[in-house]
mmCIF file of C-alpha atoms in Angstrom:
data_model
loop_
_atom_site.group_PDB
_atom_site.id
_atom_site.type_symbol
_atom_site.label_atom_id
_atom_site.label_comp_id
_atom_site.label_asym_id
_atom_site.label_seq_id
_atom_site.Cartn_x
_atom_site.Cartn_y
_atom_site.Cartn_z
ATOM 1 C CA MET A 1 -8.227 34.937 -40.641
ATOM 2 C CA THR A 2 -6.222 38.511 -41.404
ATOM 3 C CA SER A 3 -2.416 38.249 -40.924
ATOM 4 C CA GLN A 4 -1.875 39.691 -37.614
ATOM 5 C CA ASP A 5 -4.189 37.226 -36.116
ATOM 6 C CA VAL A 6 -2.019 34.387 -37.905
ATOM 7 C CA ASN A 7 1.478 36.193 -36.100
ATOM 8 C CA LYS A 8 -1.367 36.408 -32.998
ATOM 9 C CA THR A 9 -1.477 32.698 -33.642
ATOM 10 C CA VAL A 10 1.395 31.584 -34.154
ATOM 11 C CA ASP A 11 2.999 33.154 -30.851
ATOM 12 C CA CYS A 12 0.445 31.793 -28.876
ATOM 13 C CA GLN A 13 1.792 28.348 -30.271
ATOM 14 C CA GLU A 14 5.357 29.517 -29.747
ATOM 15 C CA MET A 15 4.941 29.780 -25.930
ATOM 16 C CA ASP A 16 3.752 26.214 -25.403
ATOM 17 C CA ASN A 17 6.393 24.747 -27.216
ATOM 18 C CA THR A 18 8.961 27.290 -24.995
ATOM 19 C CA LEU A 19 7.193 25.588 -21.925
ATOM 20 C CA GLN A 20 7.722 22.627 -23.165
ATOM 21 C CA LYS A 21 11.377 23.010 -24.284
ATOM 22 C CA TYR A 22 12.376 24.624 -21.376
ATOM 23 C CA TYR A 23 9.263 25.022 -18.662
ATOM 24 C CA LEU A 24 8.908 21.040 -18.160
ATOM 25 C CA SER A 25 12.816 19.757 -19.525
ATOM 26 C CA THR A 26 13.579 21.688 -16.566
ATOM 27 C CA MET A 27 11.025 20.811 -13.740
ATOM 28 C CA TYR A 28 11.716 17.431 -14.602
ATOM 29 C CA THR A 29 15.123 17.249 -14.436
ATOM 30 C CA ILE A 30 14.955 18.893 -10.393
ATOM 31 C CA GLU A 31 12.524 16.093 -10.445
ATOM 32 C CA PHE A 32 14.674 13.157 -11.400
ATOM 33 C CA ILE A 33 17.909 14.638 -9.769
ATOM 34 C CA PHE A 34 15.981 14.948 -6.357
ATOM 35 C CA GLY A 35 13.444 12.383 -6.441
ATOM 36 C CA ILE A 36 16.179 9.711 -7.458
ATOM 37 C CA ILE A 37 18.822 10.989 -4.366
ATOM 38 C CA GLY A 38 15.411 10.580 -1.825
ATOM 39 C CA ASN A 39 13.562 7.925 -3.105
ATOM 40 C CA SER A 40 16.960 5.409 -2.851
ATOM 41 C CA ILE A 41 17.771 6.319 0.644
ATOM 42 C CA VAL A 42 14.006 5.646 1.067
ATOM 43 C CA VAL A 43 14.220 2.169 -0.688
ATOM 44 C CA PHE A 44 17.841 1.642 1.347
ATOM 45 C CA GLY A 45 16.759 2.466 4.567
ATOM 46 C CA TYR A 46 13.930 -0.022 4.625
ATOM 47 C CA LEU A 47 15.928 -3.236 2.722
ATOM 48 C CA PHE A 48 18.887 -3.391 5.046
ATOM 49 C CA CYS A 49 17.842 -1.055 8.538
ATOM 50 C CA LEU A 50 14.109 -1.918 8.898
ATOM 51 C CA LYS A 51 14.001 -4.921 11.275
ATOM 52 C CA VAL A 52 10.436 -4.824 11.331
ATOM 53 C CA TRP A 53 7.813 -4.350 8.669
ATOM 54 C CA LYS A 54 4.514 -2.724 9.970
ATOM 55 C CA SER A 55 1.421 -2.262 7.429
ATOM 56 C CA GLY A 56 2.554 1.002 7.288
ATOM 57 C CA ASN A 57 5.623 0.804 6.830
ATOM 58 C CA ILE A 58 4.481 -1.822 3.594
ATOM 59 C CA TYR A 59 2.586 1.128 1.946
ATOM 60 C CA LEU A 60 5.913 4.180 1.982
ATOM 61 C CA PHE A 61 7.716 0.997 0.110
ATOM 62 C CA ASN A 62 5.350 0.803 -2.613
ATOM 63 C CA LEU A 63 4.988 5.185 -2.371
ATOM 64 C CA SER A 64 8.424 5.225 -2.912
ATOM 65 C CA LEU A 65 7.887 2.191 -5.702
ATOM 66 C CA SER A 66 5.533 4.267 -7.024
ATOM 67 C CA ASP A 67 8.092 7.543 -7.934
ATOM 68 C CA PHE A 68 10.017 5.638 -8.947
ATOM 69 C CA VAL A 69 8.069 4.468 -11.650
ATOM 70 C CA PHE A 70 7.435 7.956 -12.207
ATOM 71 C CA LEU A 71 11.162 9.000 -12.321
ATOM 72 C CA CYS A 72 12.039 6.045 -14.761
ATOM 73 C CA THR A 73 9.669 7.392 -17.406
ATOM 74 C CA LEU A 74 11.939 11.046 -16.995
ATOM 75 C CA PRO A 75 15.022 11.128 -19.230
ATOM 76 C CA MET A 76 13.046 9.739 -22.118
ATOM 77 C CA LEU A 77 10.313 12.970 -21.640
ATOM 78 C CA VAL A 78 13.495 16.111 -20.492
ATOM 79 C CA THR A 79 15.628 14.485 -23.941
ATOM 80 C CA SER A 80 11.844 14.531 -26.668
ATOM 81 C CA TYR A 81 11.201 18.053 -24.661
ATOM 82 C CA SER A 82 14.636 19.708 -24.973
ATOM 83 C CA LYS A 83 15.227 18.298 -28.617
ATOM 84 C CA GLY A 84 11.365 19.250 -29.620
ATOM 85 C CA LYS A 85 10.785 15.896 -30.289
ATOM 86 C CA TRP A 86 9.925 12.037 -29.954
ATOM 87 C CA THR A 87 12.699 9.423 -31.220
ATOM 88 C CA TYR A 88 11.614 6.567 -29.326
ATOM 89 C CA GLY A 89 8.722 4.908 -31.352
ATOM 90 C CA ASN A 90 5.186 4.479 -31.307
ATOM 91 C CA MET A 91 5.004 1.755 -27.987
ATOM 92 C CA LEU A 92 7.691 3.543 -25.549
ATOM 93 C CA CYS A 93 5.783 6.485 -26.086
ATOM 94 C CA GLN A 94 2.362 4.483 -24.667
ATOM 95 C CA SER A 95 4.457 2.870 -22.148
ATOM 96 C CA ASN A 96 6.209 6.048 -21.225
ATOM 97 C CA ARG A 97 3.375 8.130 -20.439
ATOM 98 C CA PHE A 98 0.668 4.840 -19.213
ATOM 99 C CA MET A 99 3.987 4.553 -16.295
ATOM 100 C CA LEU A 100 3.748 7.969 -15.786
ATOM 101 C CA HIS A 101 0.358 8.458 -15.029
ATOM 102 C CA VAL A 102 0.331 4.673 -12.861
ATOM 103 C CA ASN A 103 2.653 6.683 -10.491
ATOM 104 C CA LEU A 104 -0.191 9.338 -10.144
ATOM 105 C CA TYR A 105 -2.601 7.198 -9.516
ATOM 106 C CA THR A 106 -1.304 4.896 -6.986
ATOM 107 C CA SER A 107 1.054 7.590 -5.057
ATOM 108 C CA ILE A 108 -3.093 9.165 -4.784
ATOM 109 C CA LEU A 109 -4.209 5.516 -3.172
ATOM 110 C CA PHE A 110 -1.417 4.435 -0.786
ATOM 111 C CA LEU A 111 -1.118 8.679 0.337
ATOM 112 C CA THR A 112 -4.982 7.109 1.321
ATOM 113 C CA PHE A 113 -4.323 4.275 2.631
ATOM 114 C CA ILE A 114 -1.509 5.593 4.544
ATOM 115 C CA SER A 115 -3.437 8.649 6.406
ATOM 116 C CA ILE A 116 -6.491 5.869 6.938
ATOM 117 C CA ASP A 117 -3.218 3.493 8.302
ATOM 118 C CA ARG A 118 -1.823 6.597 10.882
ATOM 119 C CA TYR A 119 -5.143 7.438 12.138
ATOM 120 C CA MET A 120 -5.751 3.526 12.727
ATOM 121 C CA LEU A 121 -2.037 3.963 15.286
ATOM 122 C CA MET A 122 -3.633 7.044 17.124
ATOM 123 C CA GLN A 123 -7.245 5.234 17.702
ATOM 124 C CA TYR A 124 -5.755 1.321 18.241
ATOM 125 C CA PRO A 125 -1.891 2.325 19.123
ATOM 126 C CA PHE A 126 -0.783 -1.639 20.047
ATOM 127 C CA ARG A 127 -2.372 -2.368 16.886
ATOM 128 C CA ASP A 128 -4.678 -4.799 17.780
ATOM 129 C CA HIS A 129 -7.073 -3.935 14.886
ATOM 130 C CA PHE A 130 -7.186 -6.040 12.233
ATOM 131 C CA LEU A 131 -6.655 -2.514 8.854
ATOM 132 C CA GLN A 132 -3.468 -2.583 11.343
ATOM 133 C CA LYS A 133 -1.861 -6.611 10.454
ATOM 134 C CA ARG A 134 0.815 -7.381 7.603
ATOM 135 C CA LYS A 135 -1.055 -9.589 5.387
ATOM 136 C CA ILE A 136 -4.017 -7.061 4.834
ATOM 137 C CA ALA A 137 -1.737 -3.979 4.040
ATOM 138 C CA VAL A 138 0.234 -7.012 1.755
ATOM 139 C CA VAL A 139 -3.254 -7.499 -0.010
ATOM 140 C CA PHE A 140 -4.544 -3.209 0.116
ATOM 141 C CA SER A 141 -1.177 -2.761 -1.987
ATOM 142 C CA VAL A 142 -1.371 -5.513 -4.480
ATOM 143 C CA ALA A 143 -5.448 -4.504 -4.281
ATOM 144 C CA ILE A 144 -4.370 -0.923 -5.125
ATOM 145 C CA TRP A 145 -1.691 -1.955 -8.140
ATOM 146 C CA ILE A 146 -4.519 -4.417 -9.812
ATOM 147 C CA LEU A 147 -7.409 -1.470 -9.461
ATOM 148 C CA VAL A 148 -4.549 1.135 -10.613
ATOM 149 C CA ILE A 149 -3.539 -0.918 -13.945
ATOM 150 C CA LEU A 150 -7.234 -1.709 -14.772
ATOM 151 C CA GLU A 151 -8.663 1.967 -15.295
ATOM 152 C CA LEU A 152 -5.623 3.547 -17.535
ATOM 153 C CA VAL A 153 -5.551 0.051 -19.532
ATOM 154 C CA PRO A 154 -8.049 3.015 -22.155
ATOM 155 C CA ILE A 155 -5.730 5.984 -22.011
ATOM 156 C CA ILE A 156 -3.808 3.750 -24.136
ATOM 157 C CA THR A 157 -5.918 4.061 -26.540
ATOM 158 C CA PHE A 158 -5.770 7.664 -26.394
ATOM 159 C CA ILE A 159 -2.151 8.181 -26.168
ATOM 160 C CA GLY A 160 0.601 7.368 -29.216
ATOM 161 C CA SER A 161 3.201 9.470 -30.783
ATOM 162 C CA ARG A 162 2.610 11.615 -33.730
ATOM 163 C CA ASN A 163 3.228 12.858 -37.279
ATOM 164 C CA THR A 164 3.601 16.533 -37.029
ATOM 165 C CA ALA A 165 5.284 19.857 -38.393
ATOM 166 C CA SER A 166 8.263 20.004 -36.024
ATOM 167 C CA GLY A 167 9.351 16.628 -36.111
ATOM 168 C CA ASN A 168 7.374 13.342 -34.390
ATOM 169 C CA GLN A 169 6.238 14.268 -31.061
ATOM 170 C CA CYS A 170 4.581 12.093 -27.814
ATOM 171 C CA THR A 171 2.194 14.172 -27.110
ATOM 172 C CA ASP A 172 0.706 13.994 -23.522
ATOM 173 C CA TYR A 173 -2.524 12.406 -23.266
ATOM 174 C CA ALA A 174 -5.368 15.167 -22.738
ATOM 175 C CA SER A 175 -3.558 16.937 -26.146
ATOM 176 C CA SER A 176 -3.688 13.178 -26.928
ATOM 177 C CA GLY A 177 -7.605 11.439 -29.272
ATOM 178 C CA ASP A 178 -10.759 11.830 -29.632
ATOM 179 C CA PRO A 179 -11.032 15.462 -27.410
ATOM 180 C CA ALA A 180 -15.116 13.865 -27.087
ATOM 181 C CA LYS A 181 -14.534 10.396 -26.332
ATOM 182 C CA SER A 182 -11.307 11.173 -23.960
ATOM 183 C CA LEU A 183 -13.227 13.988 -22.219
ATOM 184 C CA ILE A 184 -15.446 11.583 -20.645
ATOM 185 C CA TYR A 185 -12.563 8.497 -19.739
ATOM 186 C CA SER A 186 -11.140 12.183 -18.032
ATOM 187 C CA ILE A 187 -14.045 12.566 -15.605
ATOM 188 C CA CYS A 188 -14.419 9.362 -14.590
ATOM 189 C CA LEU A 189 -10.448 8.573 -13.704
ATOM 190 C CA THR A 190 -10.725 12.384 -11.527
ATOM 191 C CA LEU A 191 -14.009 10.654 -9.974
ATOM 192 C CA LEU A 192 -12.173 7.042 -9.252
ATOM 193 C CA GLY A 193 -8.133 8.559 -9.104
ATOM 194 C CA PHE A 194 -8.508 11.634 -7.491
ATOM 195 C CA VAL A 195 -11.301 13.016 -5.988
ATOM 196 C CA ILE A 196 -12.939 9.830 -3.663
ATOM 197 C CA PRO A 197 -9.765 9.159 -2.395
ATOM 198 C CA LEU A 198 -9.148 13.020 -1.943
ATOM 199 C CA CYS A 199 -12.488 12.665 0.389
ATOM 200 C CA VAL A 200 -11.135 9.945 1.697
ATOM 201 C CA MET A 201 -8.029 11.230 2.929
ATOM 202 C CA CYS A 202 -9.910 14.460 4.064
ATOM 203 C CA PHE A 203 -12.403 12.450 6.071
ATOM 204 C CA PHE A 204 -9.683 11.262 8.705
ATOM 205 C CA TYR A 205 -7.208 13.590 9.379
ATOM 206 C CA VAL A 206 -10.218 15.656 9.844
ATOM 207 C CA LYS A 207 -11.073 12.944 12.141
ATOM 208 C CA MET A 208 -7.135 12.917 13.396
ATOM 209 C CA VAL A 209 -7.129 17.499 13.499
ATOM 210 C CA ILE A 210 -10.345 16.847 15.972
ATOM 211 C CA PHE A 211 -8.143 13.114 18.198
ATOM 212 C CA LEU A 212 -4.942 15.490 18.258
ATOM 213 C CA LYS A 213 -6.747 18.877 18.967
ATOM 214 C CA LYS A 214 -8.983 16.669 22.461
ATOM 215 C CA ARG A 215 -5.514 14.682 23.758
ATOM 216 C CA SER A 216 -4.291 18.514 23.537
ATOM 217 C CA GLU A 217 -6.698 19.547 26.051
ATOM 218 C CA GLN A 218 -6.923 16.431 28.131
ATOM 219 C CA LEU A 219 -2.693 16.341 28.410
ATOM 220 C CA ARG A 220 -0.483 19.674 30.290
ATOM 221 C CA ALA A 221 1.886 19.117 28.049
ATOM 222 C CA ALA A 222 -0.027 19.832 24.855
ATOM 223 C CA GLN A 223 3.428 21.163 22.781
ATOM 224 C CA HIS A 224 4.072 17.092 22.167
ATOM 225 C CA LEU A 225 1.197 16.938 19.617
ATOM 226 C CA GLU A 226 1.879 20.784 17.976
ATOM 227 C CA LYS A 227 4.546 18.849 15.045
ATOM 228 C CA PRO A 228 2.016 16.168 14.425
ATOM 229 C CA LEU A 229 -0.832 18.171 14.280
ATOM 230 C CA SER A 230 0.936 20.546 11.798
ATOM 231 C CA LEU A 231 1.896 17.209 10.019
ATOM 232 C CA VAL A 232 -1.686 16.322 9.061
ATOM 233 C CA ILE A 233 -2.545 20.007 8.141
ATOM 234 C CA ILE A 234 0.568 20.269 6.157
ATOM 235 C CA ALA A 235 0.189 16.609 4.538
ATOM 236 C CA LEU A 236 -3.477 17.731 3.510
ATOM 237 C CA VAL A 237 -2.836 20.995 1.930
ATOM 238 C CA ILE A 238 0.705 19.483 0.209
ATOM 239 C CA PHE A 239 -2.113 17.187 -1.690
ATOM 240 C CA SER A 240 -4.215 19.278 -2.458
ATOM 241 C CA LEU A 241 -1.849 22.080 -4.113
ATOM 242 C CA PHE A 242 -0.201 19.111 -6.097
ATOM 243 C CA PHE A 243 -3.296 17.333 -7.360
ATOM 244 C CA THR A 244 -6.091 19.471 -7.788
ATOM 245 C CA PRO A 245 -4.956 22.455 -10.990
ATOM 246 C CA TYR A 246 -3.405 19.749 -12.594
ATOM 247 C CA HIS A 247 -6.798 18.021 -12.767
ATOM 248 C CA ILE A 248 -8.938 20.425 -13.206
ATOM 249 C CA MET A 249 -6.964 21.479 -16.034
ATOM 250 C CA ARG A 250 -6.690 17.832 -17.243
ATOM 251 C CA ASN A 251 -10.123 18.315 -18.091
ATOM 252 C CA VAL A 252 -10.587 22.072 -19.356
ATOM 253 C CA ARG A 253 -7.230 20.968 -21.640
ATOM 254 C CA ILE A 254 -9.872 18.399 -23.259
ATOM 255 C CA ALA A 255 -13.128 19.834 -23.726
ATOM 256 C CA SER A 256 -11.317 23.307 -25.221
ATOM 257 C CA ARG A 257 -10.261 20.733 -28.102
ATOM 258 C CA MET A 258 -14.287 19.937 -28.629
ATOM 259 C CA GLU A 259 -15.633 21.745 -31.636
ATOM 260 C CA SER A 260 -18.311 22.479 -29.650
ATOM 261 C CA TRP A 261 -16.622 24.661 -27.503
ATOM 262 C CA LYS A 262 -16.121 26.803 -31.099
ATOM 263 C CA LEU A 263 -12.771 28.570 -29.224
ATOM 264 C CA SER A 264 -10.162 30.239 -30.663
ATOM 265 C CA ARG A 265 -6.266 29.062 -31.569
ATOM 266 C CA CYS A 266 -4.882 30.724 -29.577
ATOM 267 C CA THR A 267 -7.341 31.075 -26.724
ATOM 268 C CA GLN A 268 -6.810 26.988 -26.287
ATOM 269 C CA ASN A 269 -2.918 27.579 -26.693
ATOM 270 C CA ILE A 270 -3.637 29.603 -23.248
ATOM 271 C CA ILE A 271 -4.990 26.903 -21.706
ATOM 272 C CA ASN A 272 -3.064 24.473 -23.067
ATOM 273 C CA THR A 273 -0.176 27.050 -21.551
ATOM 274 C CA ILE A 274 -1.918 26.927 -18.046
ATOM 275 C CA TYR A 275 -2.044 23.009 -18.107
ATOM 276 C CA ILE A 276 1.247 22.891 -19.360
ATOM 277 C CA ILE A 277 2.724 24.886 -15.947
ATOM 278 C CA THR A 278 0.116 21.941 -14.013
ATOM 279 C CA ARG A 279 1.813 19.093 -15.410
ATOM 280 C CA PRO A 280 5.064 18.860 -13.211
ATOM 281 C CA ILE A 281 3.907 20.479 -9.879
ATOM 282 C CA ALA A 282 1.547 17.193 -9.944
ATOM 283 C CA PHE A 283 4.312 14.983 -9.844
ATOM 284 C CA LEU A 284 6.646 17.499 -7.319
ATOM 285 C CA ASN A 285 4.866 14.867 -4.770
ATOM 286 C CA SER A 286 7.644 12.657 -5.767
ATOM 287 C CA VAL A 287 10.348 14.746 -4.253
ATOM 288 C CA ILE A 288 8.368 15.363 -1.539
ATOM 289 C CA ASN A 289 7.236 12.580 0.045
ATOM 290 C CA PRO A 290 11.092 10.522 0.613
ATOM 291 C CA VAL A 291 11.440 14.087 2.884
ATOM 292 C CA PHE A 292 7.699 14.603 4.457
ATOM 293 C CA TYR A 293 7.015 11.125 5.264
ATOM 294 C CA PHE A 294 10.356 9.977 5.720
ATOM 295 C CA LEU A 295 12.747 11.716 6.382
ATOM 296 C CA MET A 296 11.422 13.461 8.906
ATOM 297 C CA GLY A 297 10.661 10.994 11.383
ATOM 298 C CA ASP A 298 12.953 11.013 14.046
ATOM 299 C CA HIS A 299 12.806 7.103 14.121
ATOM 300 C CA PHE A 300 13.844 6.854 10.396
ATOM 301 C CA ARG A 301 16.506 9.172 10.765
ATOM 302 C CA GLU A 302 18.282 7.354 13.745
ATOM 303 C CA MET A 303 17.822 4.205 11.820
ATOM 304 C CA LEU A 304 19.514 5.208 8.667
ATOM 305 C CA MET A 305 22.179 7.116 10.691
ATOM 306 C CA THR A 306 23.184 3.778 13.076
ATOM 307 C CA LYS A 307 23.330 1.985 9.566
ATOM 308 C CA VAL A 308 25.096 4.380 8.022
ATOM 309 C CA ARG A 309 27.382 4.014 11.420
ATOM 310 C CA GLN A 310 28.373 0.445 11.130
ATOM 311 C CA LEU A 311 29.084 1.038 7.356
ATOM 312 C CA LEU A 312 31.869 4.122 8.378
ATOM 313 C CA LYS A 313 33.075 2.065 11.224
ATOM 314 C CA ARG A 314 33.638 -1.380 8.557
ATOM 315 C CA PHE A 315 35.396 0.425 5.697
ATOM 316 C CA THR A 316 37.403 3.392 8.120
ATOM 317 C CA PRO A 317 39.742 2.002 9.909
ATOM 318 C CA THR A 318 40.840 2.302 13.879
ATOM 319 C CA ALA A 319 43.400 3.778 15.479
ATOM 320 C CA ASN A 320 44.956 1.079 16.514
ATOM 321 C CA GLU A 321 44.267 -0.781 13.093
ATOM 322 C CA VAL A 322 46.465 2.822 12.015
ATOM 323 C CA SER A 323 49.049 2.418 14.051
ATOM 324 C CA THR A 324 50.063 -1.567 13.648
ATOM 325 C CA LYS A 325 50.090 -0.481 9.270
ATOM 326 C CA HIS A 326 53.178 1.893 10.578
ATOM 327 C CA SER A 327 54.783 -0.246 12.412
ATOM 328 C CA ASP A 328 54.688 -2.916 9.843
ATOM 329 C CA THR A 329 55.590 -0.995 7.607
ATOM 330 C CA GLY A 330 58.586 0.821 9.772
ATOM 331 C CA THR A 331 60.472 -2.498 10.134
ATOM 332 C CA HIS A 332 60.089 -3.175 6.591
#
């Protein structure tokens, strides 16, 4: 290898390090701040404002809990990326990466079940289908958590902290472990955790679009159905744009590390650069979910505003109380 090739490889490596230090730390900081605010409002709204829980509320509440799991992993990640080294030990490295993937795949499944629930609500507006029962929603929610945890147990064998020239590093899943074995597991995880749920979601969203279009043809006031139709399309587009690039590049990144590909170090680093860019994009759903699935709903906004007004009335003195207080102080 010539000195020119060595310098080129070093420059490619520096690009990855720069992205991790500035891009990942910045993106994850933004996601943490806005994600905490949005999901805190959602959790507050559900715990203190919602009196009657329906199946959709149960899935949405679990989605916000899943987002909180991911948000709890971010402070350590931001610190390690900004410092350029991992200082929390191997166990926290494994648990951190594990919880990050738990959020990813529970979010995908809960979003899938939300699409099913919304379609069922259109077909059965009086909630007389067994899939719309609260007990069934609780059972499915628990099953989702258990299923995701079980399917992610093998990932622990691939991830962990390791010593490098720049210090101890908690490498991401696609950059850890035996690439040959990791690729097989990653492809299976992609199919079971992403592709199949995506197909299910597409199926029910397409059925929703067909249903809404038929209703718009039957009703004169078709403009009332424009908003729900747009939301259905936007939801599917957001889901695809966030998760698809990450899963493609994760598998490409793992495959590029295999000796059979015989890629140069610089080519591997370019692939890793693209993969790094897709990582925080995949987790933007934790910021978008509260806005898109909760705050855009008129009922949820009204419910929150009513509770806020009640709290303000409780802690803000009325005009009579203020005048009484002034009169009491005047007598003294």
